[in-house]
Coordinates of N, CA, C and O in Angstrom, one line a residue:
X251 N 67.0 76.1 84.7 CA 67.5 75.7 85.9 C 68.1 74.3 85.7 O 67.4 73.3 85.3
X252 N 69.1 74.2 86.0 CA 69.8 72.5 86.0 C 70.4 71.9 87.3 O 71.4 71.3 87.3
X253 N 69.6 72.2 88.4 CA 69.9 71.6 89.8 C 71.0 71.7 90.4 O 71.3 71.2 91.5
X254 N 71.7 72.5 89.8 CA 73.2 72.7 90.6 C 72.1 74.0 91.5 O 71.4 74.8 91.0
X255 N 72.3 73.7 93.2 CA 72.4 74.6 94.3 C 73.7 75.1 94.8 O 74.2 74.2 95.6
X256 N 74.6 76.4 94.6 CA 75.7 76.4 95.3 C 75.6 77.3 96.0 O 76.7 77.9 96.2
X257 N 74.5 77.9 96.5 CA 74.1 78.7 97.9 C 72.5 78.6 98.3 O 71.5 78.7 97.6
X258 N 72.6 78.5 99.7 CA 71.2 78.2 100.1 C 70.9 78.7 101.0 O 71.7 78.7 101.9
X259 N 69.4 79.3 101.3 CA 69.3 80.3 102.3 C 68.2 80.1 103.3 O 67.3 79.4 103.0
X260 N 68.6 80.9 104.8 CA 67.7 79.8 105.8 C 66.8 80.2 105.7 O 66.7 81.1 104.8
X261 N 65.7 79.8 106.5 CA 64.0 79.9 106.4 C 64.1 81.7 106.9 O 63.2 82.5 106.5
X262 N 64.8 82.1 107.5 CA 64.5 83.9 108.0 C 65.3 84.2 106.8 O 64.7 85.3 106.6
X263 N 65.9 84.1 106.1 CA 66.9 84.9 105.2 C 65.8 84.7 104.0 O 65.8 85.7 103.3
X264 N 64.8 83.5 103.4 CA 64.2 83.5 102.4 C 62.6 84.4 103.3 O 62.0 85.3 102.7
X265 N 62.4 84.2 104.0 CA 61.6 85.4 104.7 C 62.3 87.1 104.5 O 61.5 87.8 103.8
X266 N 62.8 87.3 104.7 CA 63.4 88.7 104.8 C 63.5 88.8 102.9 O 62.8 89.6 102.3
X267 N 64.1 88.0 102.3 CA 63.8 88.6 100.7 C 63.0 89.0 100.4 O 62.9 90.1 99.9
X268 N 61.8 88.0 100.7 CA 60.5 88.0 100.2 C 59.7 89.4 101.2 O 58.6 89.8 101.0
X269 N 60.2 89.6 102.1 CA 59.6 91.0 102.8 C 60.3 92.2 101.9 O 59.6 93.0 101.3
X270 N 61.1 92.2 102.0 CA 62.4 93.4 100.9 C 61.2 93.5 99.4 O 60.4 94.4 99.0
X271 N 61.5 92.4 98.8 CA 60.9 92.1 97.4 C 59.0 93.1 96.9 O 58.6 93.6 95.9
X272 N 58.3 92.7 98.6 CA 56.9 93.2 98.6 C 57.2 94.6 98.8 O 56.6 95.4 98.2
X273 N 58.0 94.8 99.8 CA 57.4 96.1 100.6 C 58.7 97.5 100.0 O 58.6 98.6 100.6
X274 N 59.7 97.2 99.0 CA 60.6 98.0 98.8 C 61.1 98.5 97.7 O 62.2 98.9 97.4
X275 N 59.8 98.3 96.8 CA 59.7 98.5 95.0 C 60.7 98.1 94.5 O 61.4 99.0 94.0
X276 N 61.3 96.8 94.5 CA 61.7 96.0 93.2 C 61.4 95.5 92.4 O 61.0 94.4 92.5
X277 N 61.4 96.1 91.0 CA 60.8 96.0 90.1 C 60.2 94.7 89.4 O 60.9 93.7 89.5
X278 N 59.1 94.6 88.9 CA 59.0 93.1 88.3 C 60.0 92.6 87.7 O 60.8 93.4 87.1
X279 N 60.0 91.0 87.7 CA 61.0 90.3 87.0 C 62.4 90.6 87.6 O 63.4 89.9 87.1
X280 N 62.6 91.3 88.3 CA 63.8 91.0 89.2 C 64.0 90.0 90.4 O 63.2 90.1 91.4
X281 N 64.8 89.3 90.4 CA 65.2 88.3 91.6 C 66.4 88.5 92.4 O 67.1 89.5 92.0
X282 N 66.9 87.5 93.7 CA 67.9 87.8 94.4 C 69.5 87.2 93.3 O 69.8 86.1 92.8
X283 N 70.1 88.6 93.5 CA 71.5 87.8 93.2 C 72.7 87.6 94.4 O 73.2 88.4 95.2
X284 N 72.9 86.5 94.1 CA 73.7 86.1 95.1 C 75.4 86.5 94.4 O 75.5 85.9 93.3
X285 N 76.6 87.1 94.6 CA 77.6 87.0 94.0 C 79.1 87.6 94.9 O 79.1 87.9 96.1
X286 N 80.1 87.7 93.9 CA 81.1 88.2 94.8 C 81.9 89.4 94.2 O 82.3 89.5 93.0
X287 N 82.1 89.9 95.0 CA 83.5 91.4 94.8 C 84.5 91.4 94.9 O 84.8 91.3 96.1
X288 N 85.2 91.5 94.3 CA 86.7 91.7 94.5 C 87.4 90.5 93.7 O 86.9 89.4 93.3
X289 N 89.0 90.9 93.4 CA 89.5 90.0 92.6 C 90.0 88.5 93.2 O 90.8 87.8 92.6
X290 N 89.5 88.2 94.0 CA 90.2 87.0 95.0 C 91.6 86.9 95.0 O 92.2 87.7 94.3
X291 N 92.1 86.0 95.7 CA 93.8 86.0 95.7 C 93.9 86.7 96.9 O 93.0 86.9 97.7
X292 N 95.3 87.2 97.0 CA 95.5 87.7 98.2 C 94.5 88.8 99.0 O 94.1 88.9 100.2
X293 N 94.3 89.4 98.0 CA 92.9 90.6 98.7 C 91.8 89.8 98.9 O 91.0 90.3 99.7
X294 N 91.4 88.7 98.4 CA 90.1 88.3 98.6 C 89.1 88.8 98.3 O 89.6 89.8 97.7
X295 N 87.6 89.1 98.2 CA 86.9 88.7 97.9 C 86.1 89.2 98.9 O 86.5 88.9 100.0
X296 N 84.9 89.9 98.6 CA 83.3 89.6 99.4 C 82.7 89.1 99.2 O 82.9 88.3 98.3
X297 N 81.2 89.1 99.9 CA 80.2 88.4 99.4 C 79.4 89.4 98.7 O 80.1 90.5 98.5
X298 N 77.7 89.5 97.9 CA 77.0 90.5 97.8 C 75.7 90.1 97.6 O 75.3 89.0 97.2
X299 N 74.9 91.0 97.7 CA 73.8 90.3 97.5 C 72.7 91.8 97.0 O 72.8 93.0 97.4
X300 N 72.0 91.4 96.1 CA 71.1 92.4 95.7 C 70.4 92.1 94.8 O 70.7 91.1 94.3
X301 N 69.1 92.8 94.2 CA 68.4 92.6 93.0 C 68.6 93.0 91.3 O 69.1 94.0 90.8
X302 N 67.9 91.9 90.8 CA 68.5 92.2 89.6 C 68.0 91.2 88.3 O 67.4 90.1 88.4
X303 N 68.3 91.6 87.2 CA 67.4 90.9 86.2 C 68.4 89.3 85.6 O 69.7 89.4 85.6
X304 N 67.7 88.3 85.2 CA 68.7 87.5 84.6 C 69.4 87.4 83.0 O 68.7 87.5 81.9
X305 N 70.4 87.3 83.1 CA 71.8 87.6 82.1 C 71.3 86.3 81.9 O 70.5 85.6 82.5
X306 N 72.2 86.2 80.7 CA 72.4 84.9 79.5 C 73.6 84.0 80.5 O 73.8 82.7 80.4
X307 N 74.2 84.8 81.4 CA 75.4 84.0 82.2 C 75.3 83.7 83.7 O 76.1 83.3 84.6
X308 N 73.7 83.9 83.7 CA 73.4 83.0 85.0 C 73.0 82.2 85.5 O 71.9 81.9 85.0
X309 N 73.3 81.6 86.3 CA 72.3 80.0 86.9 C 71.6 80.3 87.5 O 72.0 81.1 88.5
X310 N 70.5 80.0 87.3 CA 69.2 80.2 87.7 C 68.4 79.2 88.7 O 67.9 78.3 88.1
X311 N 68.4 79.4 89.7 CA 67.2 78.9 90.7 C 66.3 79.0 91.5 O 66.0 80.1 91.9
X312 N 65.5 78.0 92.0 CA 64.3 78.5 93.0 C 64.7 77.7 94.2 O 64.9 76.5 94.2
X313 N 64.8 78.8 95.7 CA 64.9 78.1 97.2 C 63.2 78.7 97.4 O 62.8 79.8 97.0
X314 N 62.5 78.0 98.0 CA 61.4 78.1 98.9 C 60.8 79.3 98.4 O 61.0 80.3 99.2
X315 N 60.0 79.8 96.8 CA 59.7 80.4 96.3 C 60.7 82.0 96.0 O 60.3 83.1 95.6
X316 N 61.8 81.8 96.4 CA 62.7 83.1 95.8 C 63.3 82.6 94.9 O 63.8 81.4 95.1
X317 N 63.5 83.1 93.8 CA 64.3 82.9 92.2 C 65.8 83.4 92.5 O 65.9 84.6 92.6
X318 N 67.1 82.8 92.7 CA 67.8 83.3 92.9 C 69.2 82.7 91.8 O 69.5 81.6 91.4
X319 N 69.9 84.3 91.4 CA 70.6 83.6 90.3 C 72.6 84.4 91.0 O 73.2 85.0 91.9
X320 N 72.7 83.9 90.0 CA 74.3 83.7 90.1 C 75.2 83.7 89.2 O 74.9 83.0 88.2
X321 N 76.1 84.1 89.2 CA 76.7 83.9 87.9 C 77.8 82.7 87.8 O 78.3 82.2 88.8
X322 N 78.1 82.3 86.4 CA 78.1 80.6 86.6 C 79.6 80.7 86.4 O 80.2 79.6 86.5
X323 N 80.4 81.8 86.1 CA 81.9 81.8 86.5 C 81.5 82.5 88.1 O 81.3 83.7 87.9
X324 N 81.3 82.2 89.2 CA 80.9 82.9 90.2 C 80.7 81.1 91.1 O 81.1 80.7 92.2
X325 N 80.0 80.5 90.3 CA 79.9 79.5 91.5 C 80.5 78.7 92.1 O 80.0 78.2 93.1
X326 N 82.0 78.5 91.7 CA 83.1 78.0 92.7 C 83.6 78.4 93.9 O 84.4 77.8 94.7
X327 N 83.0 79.8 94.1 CA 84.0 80.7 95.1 C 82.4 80.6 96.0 O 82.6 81.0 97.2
X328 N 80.9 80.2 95.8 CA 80.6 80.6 96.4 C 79.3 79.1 96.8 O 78.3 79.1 97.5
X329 N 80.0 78.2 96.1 CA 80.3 76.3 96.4 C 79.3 75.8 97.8 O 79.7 74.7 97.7
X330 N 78.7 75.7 98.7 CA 78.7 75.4 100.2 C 78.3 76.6 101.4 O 78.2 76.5 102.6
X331 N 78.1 78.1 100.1 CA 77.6 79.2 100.6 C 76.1 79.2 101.4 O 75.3 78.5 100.9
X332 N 75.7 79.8 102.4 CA 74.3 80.0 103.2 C 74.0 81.2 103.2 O 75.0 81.9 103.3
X333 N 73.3 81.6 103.2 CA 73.1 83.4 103.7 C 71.9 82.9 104.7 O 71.1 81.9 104.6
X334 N 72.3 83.9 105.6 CA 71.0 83.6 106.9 C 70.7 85.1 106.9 O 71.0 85.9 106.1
X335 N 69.8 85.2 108.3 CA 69.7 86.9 108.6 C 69.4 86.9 109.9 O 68.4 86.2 110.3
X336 N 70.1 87.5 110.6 CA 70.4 88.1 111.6 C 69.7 89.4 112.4 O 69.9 90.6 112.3
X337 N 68.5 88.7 113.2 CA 68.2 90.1 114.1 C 68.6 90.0 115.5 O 68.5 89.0 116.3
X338 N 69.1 91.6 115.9 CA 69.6 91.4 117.4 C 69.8 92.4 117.7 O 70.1 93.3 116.8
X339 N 69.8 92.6 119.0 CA 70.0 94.4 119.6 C 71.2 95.1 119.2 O 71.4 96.3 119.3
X340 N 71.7 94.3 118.9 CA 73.5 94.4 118.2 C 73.6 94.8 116.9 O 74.6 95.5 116.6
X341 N 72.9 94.3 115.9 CA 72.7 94.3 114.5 C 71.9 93.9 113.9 O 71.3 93.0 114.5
X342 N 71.6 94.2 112.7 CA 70.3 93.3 111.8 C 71.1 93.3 110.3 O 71.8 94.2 109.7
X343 N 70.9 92.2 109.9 CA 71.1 91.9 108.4 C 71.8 90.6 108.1 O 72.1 89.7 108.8
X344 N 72.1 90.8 106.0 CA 72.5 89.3 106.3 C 73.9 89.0 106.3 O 74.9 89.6 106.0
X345 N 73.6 87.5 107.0 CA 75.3 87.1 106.9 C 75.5 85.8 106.0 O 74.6 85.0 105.6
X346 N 76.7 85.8 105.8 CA 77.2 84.4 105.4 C 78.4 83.3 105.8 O 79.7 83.4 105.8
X347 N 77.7 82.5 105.9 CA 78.2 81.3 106.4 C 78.8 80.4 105.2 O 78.3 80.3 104.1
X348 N 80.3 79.6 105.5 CA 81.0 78.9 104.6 C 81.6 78.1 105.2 O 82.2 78.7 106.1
X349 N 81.8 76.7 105.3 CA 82.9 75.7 106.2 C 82.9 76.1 107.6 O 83.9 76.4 108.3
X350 N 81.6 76.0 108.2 CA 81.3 76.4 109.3 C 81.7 77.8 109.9 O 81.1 78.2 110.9
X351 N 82.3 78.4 109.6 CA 82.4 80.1 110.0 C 81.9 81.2 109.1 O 81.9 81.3 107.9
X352 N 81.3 82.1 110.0 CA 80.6 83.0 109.9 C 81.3 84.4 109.3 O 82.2 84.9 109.9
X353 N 80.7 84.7 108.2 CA 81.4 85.7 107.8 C 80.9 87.5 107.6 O 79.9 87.6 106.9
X354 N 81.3 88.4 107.8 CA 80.6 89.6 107.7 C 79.4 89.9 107.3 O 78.9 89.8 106.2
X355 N 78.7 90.4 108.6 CA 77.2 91.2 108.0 C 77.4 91.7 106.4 O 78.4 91.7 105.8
X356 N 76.2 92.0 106.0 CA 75.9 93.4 105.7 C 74.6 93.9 105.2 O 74.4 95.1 105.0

């Protein structure tokens, strides 16, 4: 770990990992990866998020006891990133937030 944070997650979004993590057989030694889909440029890009083991090509961190890694050609696009989580009679899951706007569940 070398202190670069380039996404950070709120107090319900590191709650909800860590409920996922106990209650939904993810295997030991797996943590949250935070990353993106798609080629950027005109099509742009998603967010993604899931579990998974650490690569030789990831940056590695800890938010509020979740290990969360990234890949380190990946951290420019994802710079100032938040994941929250969202419950409501409307929807549940998480979202992400960048330069103040809110971007697709999932």
């Amino acid at each position: 770990m070398d202190g670069l944070v380039p996404v950070t997650l709120t107090a319900k979004a590191v709650e909800e990992v860590k409920n996922i993590m106990d209650n939904k057989n993810i295997p030991e030694g797996y943590s949250l990866r935070i990353g993106i889909k798609g080629a950027g440029g005109c099509a742009g890009f998603t967010y993604m998020l899931g579990f998974d083991q650490k690569k030789d090509t990831d940056l590695e961190y800890l938010q509020d006891g979740v290990t969360v890694l990234v890949q380190k050609r990946e951290t420019m696009y994802l710079l100032g990133l938040e994941v929250d989580f969202y419950e409501g009679a409307d929807a549940r899951g998480f979202t992400f937030v960048k330069a103040g706007e809110e971007l697709p569940k999932i």
